[in-house]
PDB file of C-alpha atoms and ligand atoms in Angstrom:
ATOM      1  CA  MET W   1      -1.686 128.193  73.819  1.00  0.00           C
ATOM      2  CA  ASP W   2       1.262 130.501  73.188  1.00  0.00           C
ATOM      3  CA  LYS W   3       0.606 132.771  76.217  1.00  0.00           C
ATOM      4  CA  ALA W   4       1.044 131.319  79.688  1.00  0.00           C
ATOM      5  CA  GLU W   5      -2.112 130.002  81.244  1.00  0.00           C
ATOM      6  CA  TYR W   6      -2.805 131.934  84.495  1.00  0.00           C
ATOM      7  CA  ILE W   7      -6.290 131.145  85.681  1.00  0.00           C
ATOM      8  CA  HIS W   8      -7.654 127.657  85.097  1.00  0.00           C
ATOM      9  CA  VAL W   9     -11.299 126.951  85.909  1.00  0.00           C
ATOM     10  CA  ASP W  10     -11.789 123.293  85.399  1.00  0.00           C
ATOM     11  CA  ARG W  11     -15.188 121.719  85.358  1.00  0.00           C
ATOM     12  CA  VAL W  12     -16.381 123.739  88.290  1.00  0.00           C
ATOM     13  CA  SER W  13     -19.919 123.421  89.785  1.00  0.00           C
ATOM     14  CA  LYS W  14     -21.276 125.237  92.788  1.00  0.00           C
ATOM     15  CA  THR W  15     -24.421 124.377  94.733  1.00  0.00           C
ATOM     16  CA  PHE W  16     -25.468 126.486  97.775  1.00  0.00           C
ATOM     17  CA  GLU W  17     -27.009 124.381 100.435  1.00  0.00           C
ATOM     18  CA  THR W  18     -29.567 126.112 102.632  1.00  0.00           C
ATOM     19  CA  PRO W  19     -31.768 124.485 105.254  1.00  0.00           C
ATOM     20  CA  LEU W  20     -34.740 124.380 102.944  1.00  0.00           C
ATOM     21  CA  THR W  21     -33.314 124.090  99.482  1.00  0.00           C
ATOM     22  CA  SER W  22     -30.203 123.714  97.421  1.00  0.00           C
ATOM     23  CA  VAL W  23     -29.468 126.283  94.679  1.00  0.00           C
ATOM     24  CA  VAL W  24     -27.333 125.095  91.792  1.00  0.00           C
ATOM     25  CA  ALA W  25     -25.459 128.363  90.748  1.00  0.00           C
ATOM     26  CA  LEU W  26     -22.799 127.004  88.402  1.00  0.00           C
ATOM     27  CA  ASN W  27     -22.726 123.849  86.364  1.00  0.00           C
ATOM     28  CA  GLN W  28     -19.444 122.454  84.848  1.00  0.00           C
ATOM     29  CA  ILE W  29     -17.729 125.693  84.025  1.00  0.00           C
ATOM     30  CA  THR W  30     -14.379 125.341  82.243  1.00  0.00           C
ATOM     31  CA  PHE W  31     -12.235 128.188  80.847  1.00  0.00           C
ATOM     32  CA  MET W  32      -8.761 129.547  80.975  1.00  0.00           C
ATOM     33  CA  VAL W  33      -7.345 133.029  81.242  1.00  0.00           C
ATOM     34  CA  ALA W  34      -3.779 133.901  80.080  1.00  0.00           C
ATOM     35  CA  ARG W  35      -1.522 136.336  81.871  1.00  0.00           C
ATOM     36  CA  ASN W  36      -2.341 139.966  80.855  1.00  0.00           C
ATOM     37  CA  GLU W  37      -5.547 138.989  79.276  1.00  0.00           C
ATOM     38  CA  PHE W  38      -8.748 140.952  79.856  1.00  0.00           C
ATOM     39  CA  VAL W  39     -11.676 138.531  80.223  1.00  0.00           C
ATOM     40  CA  SER W  40     -15.310 139.505  80.956  1.00  0.00           C
ATOM     41  CA  ILE W  41     -18.064 137.368  82.323  1.00  0.00           C
ATOM     42  CA  ILE W  42     -21.527 138.264  81.166  1.00  0.00           C
ATOM     43  CA  GLY W  43     -24.879 136.605  81.654  1.00  0.00           C
ATOM     44  CA  PRO W  44     -28.451 137.251  82.925  1.00  0.00           C
ATOM     45  CA  SER W  45     -29.078 138.606  86.402  1.00  0.00           C
ATOM     46  CA  GLY W  46     -28.824 135.887  89.055  1.00  0.00           C
ATOM     47  CA  CYS W  47     -27.119 133.349  86.824  1.00  0.00           C
ATOM     48  CA  GLY W  48     -23.948 132.988  88.995  1.00  0.00           C
ATOM     49  CA  LYS W  49     -21.514 135.610  87.725  1.00  0.00           C
ATOM     50  CA  SER W  50     -20.574 136.960  91.206  1.00  0.00           C
ATOM     51  CA  THR W  51     -20.350 133.402  92.516  1.00  0.00           C
ATOM     52  CA  LEU W  52     -17.779 132.626  89.756  1.00  0.00           C
ATOM     53  CA  LEU W  53     -15.730 135.606  90.575  1.00  0.00           C
ATOM     54  CA  ARG W  54     -15.803 134.746  94.286  1.00  0.00           C
ATOM     55  CA  LEU W  55     -14.603 131.217  93.474  1.00  0.00           C
ATOM     56  CA  VAL W  56     -11.684 132.589  91.508  1.00  0.00           C
ATOM     57  CA  ALA W  57     -11.036 134.972  94.418  1.00  0.00           C
ATOM     58  CA  GLY W  58     -10.907 131.982  96.835  1.00  0.00           C
ATOM     59  CA  LEU W  59     -13.748 133.503  98.898  1.00  0.00           C
ATOM     60  CA  VAL W  60     -15.931 130.395  98.372  1.00  0.00           C
ATOM     61  CA  SER W  61     -14.997 126.843  97.381  1.00  0.00           C
ATOM     62  CA  PRO W  62     -16.332 124.813  94.446  1.00  0.00           C
ATOM     63  CA  SER W  63     -18.697 121.959  95.101  1.00  0.00           C
ATOM     64  CA  GLU W  64     -17.049 120.077  92.216  1.00  0.00           C
ATOM     65  CA  GLY W  65     -14.017 120.702  89.991  1.00  0.00           C
ATOM     66  CA  ARG W  66     -10.922 122.689  90.508  1.00  0.00           C
ATOM     67  CA  ILE W  67      -9.598 126.234  90.111  1.00  0.00           C
ATOM     68  CA  THR W  68      -5.922 127.380  90.108  1.00  0.00           C
ATOM     69  CA  VAL W  69      -4.524 130.866  89.806  1.00  0.00           C
ATOM     70  CA  GLY W  70      -0.811 130.896  88.825  1.00  0.00           C
ATOM     71  CA  GLY W  71      -0.693 127.195  89.592  1.00  0.00           C
ATOM     72  CA  ARG W  72      -1.880 127.704  93.147  1.00  0.00           C
ATOM     73  CA  ALA W  73      -5.210 127.321  95.016  1.00  0.00           C
ATOM     74  CA  PRO W  74      -7.122 130.648  94.838  1.00  0.00           C
ATOM     75  CA  GLU W  75      -7.068 131.001  98.634  1.00  0.00           C
ATOM     76  CA  GLU W  76      -3.296 130.919  98.539  1.00  0.00           C
ATOM     77  CA  SER W  77      -3.003 133.485  95.847  1.00  0.00           C
ATOM     78  CA  ARG W  78      -5.436 135.732  97.769  1.00  0.00           C
ATOM     79  CA  ARG W  79      -3.414 135.366 100.976  1.00  0.00           C
ATOM     80  CA  SER W  80      -0.182 136.256  99.195  1.00  0.00           C
ATOM     81  CA  ARG W  81      -2.087 139.474  97.984  1.00  0.00           C
ATOM     82  CA  GLU W  82      -2.030 138.704  94.368  1.00  0.00           C
ATOM     83  CA  TYR W  83      -5.529 140.156  93.948  1.00  0.00           C
ATOM     84  CA  GLY W  84      -7.052 143.485  93.671  1.00  0.00           C
ATOM     85  CA  PHE W  85     -10.844 143.920  94.098  1.00  0.00           C
ATOM     86  CA  VAL W  86     -13.259 146.571  92.706  1.00  0.00           C
ATOM     87  CA  PHE W  87     -16.943 146.077  93.461  1.00  0.00           C
ATOM     88  CA  GLN W  88     -20.049 147.986  92.384  1.00  0.00           C
ATOM     89  CA  ASP W  89     -20.354 149.801  95.764  1.00  0.00           C
ATOM     90  CA  PRO W  90     -16.828 150.757  96.817  1.00  0.00           C
ATOM     91  CA  VAL W  91     -16.126 150.333 100.507  1.00  0.00           C
ATOM     92  CA  MET W  92     -14.990 153.824 101.494  1.00  0.00           C
ATOM     93  CA  LEU W  93     -14.690 155.123 105.036  1.00  0.00           C
ATOM     94  CA  PRO W  94     -16.863 158.282 104.950  1.00  0.00           C
ATOM     95  CA  TRP W  95     -14.852 160.246 107.550  1.00  0.00           C
ATOM     96  CA  ARG W  96     -11.558 159.633 105.718  1.00  0.00           C
ATOM     97  CA  SER W  97     -10.205 161.735 102.892  1.00  0.00           C
ATOM     98  CA  VAL W  98      -9.663 160.273  99.388  1.00  0.00           C
ATOM     99  CA  ARG W  99      -5.948 159.964 100.162  1.00  0.00           C
ATOM    100  CA  ASP W 100      -6.534 158.157 103.500  1.00  0.00           C
ATOM    101  CA  ASN W 101      -9.071 155.828 101.784  1.00  0.00           C
ATOM    102  CA  VAL W 102      -6.616 155.048  99.059  1.00  0.00           C
ATOM    103  CA  GLU W 103      -3.859 154.429 101.705  1.00  0.00           C
ATOM    104  CA  LEU W 104      -6.131 152.064 103.642  1.00  0.00           C
ATOM    105  CA  ALA W 105      -4.953 148.855 101.991  1.00  0.00           C
ATOM    106  CA  LEU W 106      -1.338 149.686 102.600  1.00  0.00           C
ATOM    107  CA  GLU W 107      -2.081 150.730 106.073  1.00  0.00           C
ATOM    108  CA  VAL W 108      -3.669 147.291 106.833  1.00  0.00           C
ATOM    109  CA  MET W 109      -0.364 145.861 105.513  1.00  0.00           C
ATOM    110  CA  GLU W 110       1.522 148.042 107.972  1.00  0.00           C
ATOM    111  CA  VAL W 111       3.444 149.717 105.166  1.00  0.00           C
ATOM    112  CA  GLU W 112       5.363 152.719 106.562  1.00  0.00           C
ATOM    113  CA  LYS W 113       3.754 156.110 106.262  1.00  0.00           C
ATOM    114  CA  ALA W 114       6.084 157.717 103.766  1.00  0.00           C
ATOM    115  CA  VAL W 115       5.863 154.785 101.340  1.00  0.00           C
ATOM    116  CA  ARG W 116       2.127 154.770 101.745  1.00  0.00           C
ATOM    117  CA  ARG W 117       1.903 158.456 100.974  1.00  0.00           C
ATOM    118  CA  GLN W 118       4.061 158.150  97.850  1.00  0.00           C
ATOM    119  CA  THR W 119       2.342 155.025  96.499  1.00  0.00           C
ATOM    120  CA  ALA W 120      -1.144 156.568  97.141  1.00  0.00           C
ATOM    121  CA  ALA W 121      -0.110 159.808  95.400  1.00  0.00           C
ATOM    122  CA  GLU W 122       1.162 157.885  92.348  1.00  0.00           C
ATOM    123  CA  PHE W 123      -2.172 155.993  91.890  1.00  0.00           C
ATOM    124  CA  ILE W 124      -4.365 158.967  92.697  1.00  0.00           C
ATOM    125  CA  HIS W 125      -2.562 160.796  89.936  1.00  0.00           C
ATOM    126  CA  LEU W 126      -2.890 157.752  87.596  1.00  0.00           C
ATOM    127  CA  VAL W 127      -6.704 157.499  88.054  1.00  0.00           C
ATOM    128  CA  GLY W 128      -7.192 161.267  87.586  1.00  0.00           C
ATOM    129  CA  LEU W 129      -7.987 162.270  91.077  1.00  0.00           C
ATOM    130  CA  ALA W 130      -4.978 164.590  91.665  1.00  0.00           C
ATOM    131  CA  GLY W 131      -6.341 167.713  93.382  1.00  0.00           C
ATOM    132  CA  PHE W 132      -9.130 165.787  95.172  1.00  0.00           C
ATOM    133  CA  GLU W 133      -7.069 164.145  97.849  1.00  0.00           C
ATOM    134  CA  GLU W 134      -8.576 166.027 100.750  1.00  0.00           C
ATOM    135  CA  MET W 135     -12.184 165.429  99.758  1.00  0.00           C
ATOM    136  CA  ARG W 136     -14.433 162.961 101.675  1.00  0.00           C
ATOM    137  CA  PRO W 137     -16.148 160.113  99.692  1.00  0.00           C
ATOM    138  CA  GLY W 138     -19.510 161.738 100.188  1.00  0.00           C
ATOM    139  CA  GLN W 139     -18.288 164.840  98.253  1.00  0.00           C
ATOM    140  CA  LEU W 140     -17.359 162.791  95.176  1.00  0.00           C
ATOM    141  CA  SER W 141     -19.423 161.674  92.216  1.00  0.00           C
ATOM    142  CA  GLY W 142     -19.963 157.912  91.745  1.00  0.00           C
ATOM    143  CA  GLY W 143     -17.344 157.844  88.978  1.00  0.00           C
ATOM    144  CA  MET W 144     -14.785 159.531  91.202  1.00  0.00           C
ATOM    145  CA  ARG W 145     -15.488 157.101  94.040  1.00  0.00           C
ATOM    146  CA  GLN W 146     -14.800 154.167  91.600  1.00  0.00           C
ATOM    147  CA  ARG W 147     -11.590 155.839  90.573  1.00  0.00           C
ATOM    148  CA  ALA W 148     -10.575 156.056  94.230  1.00  0.00           C
ATOM    149  CA  ALA W 149     -11.477 152.263  94.636  1.00  0.00           C
ATOM    150  CA  LEU W 150      -9.469 151.470  91.660  1.00  0.00           C
ATOM    151  CA  ALA W 151      -6.489 153.446  92.866  1.00  0.00           C
ATOM    152  CA  ARG W 152      -6.692 151.658  96.242  1.00  0.00           C
ATOM    153  CA  ALA W 153      -6.716 148.217  94.556  1.00  0.00           C
ATOM    154  CA  LEU W 154      -3.706 149.180  92.437  1.00  0.00           C
ATOM    155  CA  THR W 155      -1.619 150.302  95.436  1.00  0.00           C
ATOM    156  CA  MET W 156      -1.322 146.654  96.325  1.00  0.00           C
ATOM    157  CA  LYS W 157       0.326 146.027  92.873  1.00  0.00           C
ATOM    158  CA  PRO W 158      -1.977 142.979  92.179  1.00  0.00           C
ATOM    159  CA  GLN W 159      -1.375 140.574  89.474  1.00  0.00           C
ATOM    160  CA  LEU W 160      -5.005 139.893  89.072  1.00  0.00           C
ATOM    161  CA  LEU W 161      -7.766 142.517  89.173  1.00  0.00           C
ATOM    162  CA  LEU W 162     -11.214 141.136  89.972  1.00  0.00           C
ATOM    163  CA  MET W 163     -14.067 143.585  89.238  1.00  0.00           C
ATOM    164  CA  ASP W 164     -17.708 142.881  89.853  1.00  0.00           C
ATOM    165  CA  GLU W 165     -19.922 145.270  87.966  1.00  0.00           C
ATOM    166  CA  PRO W 166     -17.677 148.191  88.925  1.00  0.00           C
ATOM    167  CA  PHE W 167     -19.447 150.716  86.716  1.00  0.00           C
ATOM    168  CA  GLY W 168     -22.929 149.264  87.099  1.00  0.00           C
ATOM    169  CA  ALA W 169     -24.229 152.173  89.193  1.00  0.00           C
ATOM    170  CA  LEU W 170     -22.920 154.862  86.806  1.00  0.00           C
ATOM    171  CA  ASP W 171     -24.918 156.745  84.118  1.00  0.00           C
ATOM    172  CA  GLU W 172     -24.065 155.643  80.598  1.00  0.00           C
ATOM    173  CA  ILE W 173     -21.886 158.612  79.742  1.00  0.00           C
ATOM    174  CA  THR W 174     -19.782 158.325  82.840  1.00  0.00           C
ATOM    175  CA  ARG W 175     -19.559 154.611  82.299  1.00  0.00           C
ATOM    176  CA  ALA W 176     -18.199 154.953  78.720  1.00  0.00           C
ATOM    177  CA  GLN W 177     -15.685 157.542  79.908  1.00  0.00           C
ATOM    178  CA  MET W 178     -14.553 155.256  82.805  1.00  0.00           C
ATOM    179  CA  ASN W 179     -14.265 152.229  80.380  1.00  0.00           C
ATOM    180  CA  ALA W 180     -11.890 154.228  78.126  1.00  0.00           C
ATOM    181  CA  GLU W 181      -9.846 155.514  81.123  1.00  0.00           C
ATOM    182  CA  LEU W 182      -9.646 152.041  82.557  1.00  0.00           C
ATOM    183  CA  LEU W 183      -7.916 150.835  79.407  1.00  0.00           C
ATOM    184  CA  ASN W 184      -5.408 153.714  79.557  1.00  0.00           C
ATOM    185  CA  ILE W 185      -4.716 152.952  83.227  1.00  0.00           C
ATOM    186  CA  LEU W 186      -4.309 149.207  82.637  1.00  0.00           C
ATOM    187  CA  ALA W 187      -2.017 149.757  79.658  1.00  0.00           C
ATOM    188  CA  GLN W 188       0.521 151.055  82.158  1.00  0.00           C
ATOM    189  CA  GLN W 189       0.129 147.995  84.457  1.00  0.00           C
ATOM    190  CA  ASP W 190       1.123 144.389  84.191  1.00  0.00           C
ATOM    191  CA  LEU W 191      -2.303 143.013  85.019  1.00  0.00           C
ATOM    192  CA  THR W 192      -4.741 140.199  84.258  1.00  0.00           C
ATOM    193  CA  VAL W 193      -8.423 141.273  84.583  1.00  0.00           C
ATOM    194  CA  LEU W 194     -11.512 139.302  85.252  1.00  0.00           C
ATOM    195  CA  LEU W 195     -14.606 141.554  85.046  1.00  0.00           C
ATOM    196  CA  VAL W 196     -18.212 140.717  85.716  1.00  0.00           C
ATOM    197  CA  THR W 197     -20.564 142.930  83.723  1.00  0.00           C
ATOM    198  CA  HIS W 198     -24.086 142.912  82.321  1.00  0.00           C
ATOM    199  CA  SER W 199     -23.283 145.551  79.726  1.00  0.00           C
ATOM    200  CA  ILE W 200     -22.686 144.195  76.202  1.00  0.00           C
ATOM    201  CA  GLU W 201     -20.895 147.315  74.988  1.00  0.00           C
ATOM    202  CA  GLU W 202     -18.613 147.395  77.984  1.00  0.00           C
ATOM    203  CA  ALA W 203     -17.738 143.785  77.545  1.00  0.00           C
ATOM    204  CA  VAL W 204     -16.924 144.206  73.818  1.00  0.00           C
ATOM    205  CA  PHE W 205     -15.023 147.471  74.330  1.00  0.00           C
ATOM    206  CA  LEU W 206     -12.769 146.252  77.180  1.00  0.00           C
ATOM    207  CA  SER W 207     -12.172 142.539  76.624  1.00  0.00           C
ATOM    208  CA  ASP W 208      -9.961 140.217  74.811  1.00  0.00           C
ATOM    209  CA  ARG W 209     -12.469 137.510  75.326  1.00  0.00           C
ATOM    210  CA  VAL W 210     -16.050 137.350  76.773  1.00  0.00           C
ATOM    211  CA  VAL W 211     -17.367 134.296  78.645  1.00  0.00           C
ATOM    212  CA  VAL W 212     -21.160 134.190  78.017  1.00  0.00           C
ATOM    213  CA  LEU W 213     -23.087 132.316  80.677  1.00  0.00           C
ATOM    214  CA  THR W 214     -26.635 130.807  80.436  1.00  0.00           C
ATOM    215  CA  PRO W 215     -29.389 131.547  82.904  1.00  0.00           C
ATOM    216  CA  ARG W 216     -29.014 129.740  86.249  1.00  0.00           C
ATOM    217  CA  PRO W 217     -27.541 127.200  86.710  1.00  0.00           C
ATOM    218  CA  ALA W 218     -24.858 128.947  84.724  1.00  0.00           C
ATOM    219  CA  GLU W 219     -23.203 126.996  81.994  1.00  0.00           C
ATOM    220  CA  ILE W 220     -20.830 128.380  79.350  1.00  0.00           C
ATOM    221  CA  ARG W 221     -22.879 129.221  76.338  1.00  0.00           C
ATOM    222  CA  GLU W 222     -20.002 130.605  74.300  1.00  0.00           C
ATOM    223  CA  ILE W 223     -16.556 132.190  74.670  1.00  0.00           C
ATOM    224  CA  LEU W 224     -16.364 135.169  72.271  1.00  0.00           C
ATOM    225  CA  GLU W 225     -12.997 136.384  71.083  1.00  0.00           C
ATOM    226  CA  ILE W 226     -12.932 140.132  70.603  1.00  0.00           C
ATOM    227  CA  ASP W 227     -10.315 140.671  67.874  1.00  0.00           C
ATOM    228  CA  LEU W 228     -10.383 144.505  67.996  1.00  0.00           C
ATOM    229  CA  PRO W 229      -6.967 146.286  67.791  1.00  0.00           C
ATOM    230  CA  ARG W 230      -5.519 147.935  70.860  1.00  0.00           C
ATOM    231  CA  PRO W 231      -5.111 150.671  72.003  1.00  0.00           C
ATOM    232  CA  ARG W 232      -8.951 151.175  71.851  1.00  0.00           C
ATOM    233  CA  HIS W 233     -10.395 154.584  71.771  1.00  0.00           C
ATOM    234  CA  ARG W 234     -13.993 155.654  72.188  1.00  0.00           C
ATOM    235  CA  SER W 235     -14.270 156.236  68.419  1.00  0.00           C
ATOM    236  CA  LEU W 236     -13.972 152.502  68.019  1.00  0.00           C
ATOM    237  CA  LYS W 237     -17.568 152.225  69.051  1.00  0.00           C
ATOM    238  CA  LYS W 238     -18.776 153.869  65.893  1.00  0.00           C
ATOM    239  CA  SER W 239     -17.049 151.205  63.682  1.00  0.00           C
ATOM    240  CA  ASN W 240     -18.864 148.506  61.911  1.00  0.00           C
ATOM    241  CA  LEU W 241     -16.628 145.851  63.478  1.00  0.00           C
ATOM    242  CA  PHE W 242     -17.538 146.973  66.992  1.00  0.00           C
ATOM    243  CA  PHE W 243     -21.199 146.851  65.980  1.00  0.00           C
ATOM    244  CA  GLU W 244     -20.762 143.308  64.675  1.00  0.00           C
ATOM    245  CA  TYR W 245     -19.184 142.119  67.889  1.00  0.00           C
ATOM    246  CA  VAL W 246     -22.003 143.834  69.903  1.00  0.00           C
ATOM    247  CA  SER W 247     -24.613 141.991  67.668  1.00  0.00           C
ATOM    248  CA  ALA W 248     -22.807 138.685  68.101  1.00  0.00           C
ATOM    249  CA  LEU W 249     -22.689 139.063  71.850  1.00  0.00           C
ATOM    250  CA  ARG W 250     -26.380 140.043  72.004  1.00  0.00           C
ATOM    251  CA  ASN W 251     -27.336 136.963  69.914  1.00  0.00           C
ATOM    252  CA  ALA W 252     -25.309 134.729  72.191  1.00  0.00           C
ATOM    253  CA  LEU W 253     -27.208 136.153  75.297  1.00  0.00           C
ATOM    254  CA  GLU W 254     -30.667 136.031  73.621  1.00  0.00           C
ATOM    255  CA  PHE W 255     -30.168 132.490  72.407  1.00  0.00           C
ATOM    256  CA  GLU W 256     -33.352 130.525  73.078  1.00  0.00           C
ATOM    257  CA  GLN W 257     -32.937 127.251  74.911  1.00  0.00           C
ATOM    258  CA  LYS W 258     -34.306 124.442  72.749  1.00  0.00           C
ATOM    259  CA  PRO W 259     -36.178 121.579  74.402  1.00  0.00           C
ATOM    260  CA  ALA W 260     -33.816 118.703  75.279  1.00  0.00           C
ATOM    261  CA  ALA W 261     -35.241 116.470  72.532  1.00  0.00           C
ATOM    262  CA  ALA W 262     -34.472 119.061  69.867  1.00  0.00           C
ATOM    263  CA  ARG W 263     -30.851 119.337  70.908  1.00  0.00           C
ATOM    264  CA  MET W 264     -30.023 115.659  70.174  1.00  0.00           C
TER     265      MET W 264
HETATM  266  P1  ADP I 301     -25.193 137.124  89.523  1.00  0.00           P
HETATM  267  O1  ADP I 301     -24.022 137.708  90.113  1.00  0.00           O
HETATM  268  O2  ADP I 301     -25.072 136.534  88.204  1.00  0.00           O
HETATM  269  O3  ADP I 301     -26.408 138.157  89.575  1.00  0.00           O
HETATM  270  P2  ADP I 301     -24.954 135.364  91.883  1.00  0.00           P
HETATM  271  O4  ADP I 301     -23.670 134.716  91.605  1.00  0.00           O
HETATM  272  O5  ADP I 301     -24.925 136.473  92.857  1.00  0.00           O
HETATM  273  O6  ADP I 301     -25.618 135.847  90.490  1.00  0.00           O
HETATM  274  O7  ADP I 301     -26.015 134.284  92.388  1.00  0.00           O
HETATM  275  C1  ADP I 301     -26.270 133.125  91.710  1.00  0.00           C
HETATM  276  C2  ADP I 301     -27.305 132.300  92.455  1.00  0.00           C
HETATM  277  O8  ADP I 301     -26.745 131.837  93.643  1.00  0.00           O
HETATM  278  C3  ADP I 301     -28.536 133.064  92.941  1.00  0.00           C
HETATM  279  O9  ADP I 301     -29.683 132.351  92.787  1.00  0.00           O
HETATM  280  C4  ADP I 301     -28.234 133.448  94.350  1.00  0.00           C
HETATM  281  O10 ADP I 301     -29.412 133.549  95.165  1.00  0.00           O
HETATM  282  C5  ADP I 301     -27.492 132.176  94.757  1.00  0.00           C
HETATM  283  N1  ADP I 301     -26.475 132.517  95.853  1.00  0.00           N
HETATM  284  C6  ADP I 301     -25.413 133.296  95.755  1.00  0.00           C
HETATM  285  N2  ADP I 301     -24.708 133.331  96.886  1.00  0.00           N
HETATM  286  C7  ADP I 301     -25.332 132.523  97.774  1.00  0.00           C
HETATM  287  C8  ADP I 301     -25.168 132.120  99.178  1.00  0.00           C
HETATM  288  N3  ADP I 301     -24.134 132.565  99.862  1.00  0.00           N
HETATM  289  N4  ADP I 301     -26.115 131.290  99.735  1.00  0.00           N
HETATM  290  C9  ADP I 301     -27.149 130.783  98.994  1.00  0.00           C
HETATM  291  N5  ADP I 301     -27.381 131.189  97.700  1.00  0.00           N
HETATM  292  C10 ADP I 301     -26.542 131.954  97.079  1.00  0.00           C
HETATM  293 MG1   MG I 302     -23.584 139.656  90.806  1.00  0.00          MG
END
């Protein structure tokens, strides 16, 4: 590998034990992510995508196997504030303005007010929310709320951005617009991204590589390299090459599991 390995997920399995049953969510997952790479995780609903992201985040521990982020345990990297998080439903305090919501992460870190203001202003501008600072989350569209959530995550200057279906609740047109803008925003940052999505188009458009998971218990079905040039613009989606990647990814997802005997 010519690029430095940053995330290493090594033969990781995860079983959730509940009083009545145990649920195997992940089975023997192995992949690596290089610094500044954009990797998406895609797979059927309930297969274990969020669990995998939470493992990398250090929010849950593997039952088997090992994960390192920058050579350290994920909990350690999280504690040293290496991560930014963006989830499907952004956690916004409804009584606070956009500006104060974006400042929230810095406030928790007890960063002084003037620095908070300036950093928040910088990222509000970057995500295209300049002029909306005084609005409350309830007055924003879903897309605008996600921009605010992204701005807040970026104020922490993370090295790794972990996103779990961040655009899943948006209509298709807004989503495509947010995808294109996300790439513009990220082009100005020194960031590695791990994104969970169930959108084939989104995964192809954004990613350097796509990790395709099987139905639960999730195993890796395929890791698809997306060799499309950057910078990527929305017009790319009309190209034959883009269409070919979308088809390849769809095939990987629709792959029929053969009976065990037929696999030998
Ligand atoms: P996805 O994000 O792909 O939709 P999840 O990772 O959320 O899937 O869940 C995978 C499986 O693990 C599901 O069957 C889910 O019910 C189970 N699961 C996830 N978190 C827990 C938990 N904390 N306790 C018990 N089971 C869980
Ligand atoms: Mg999920």
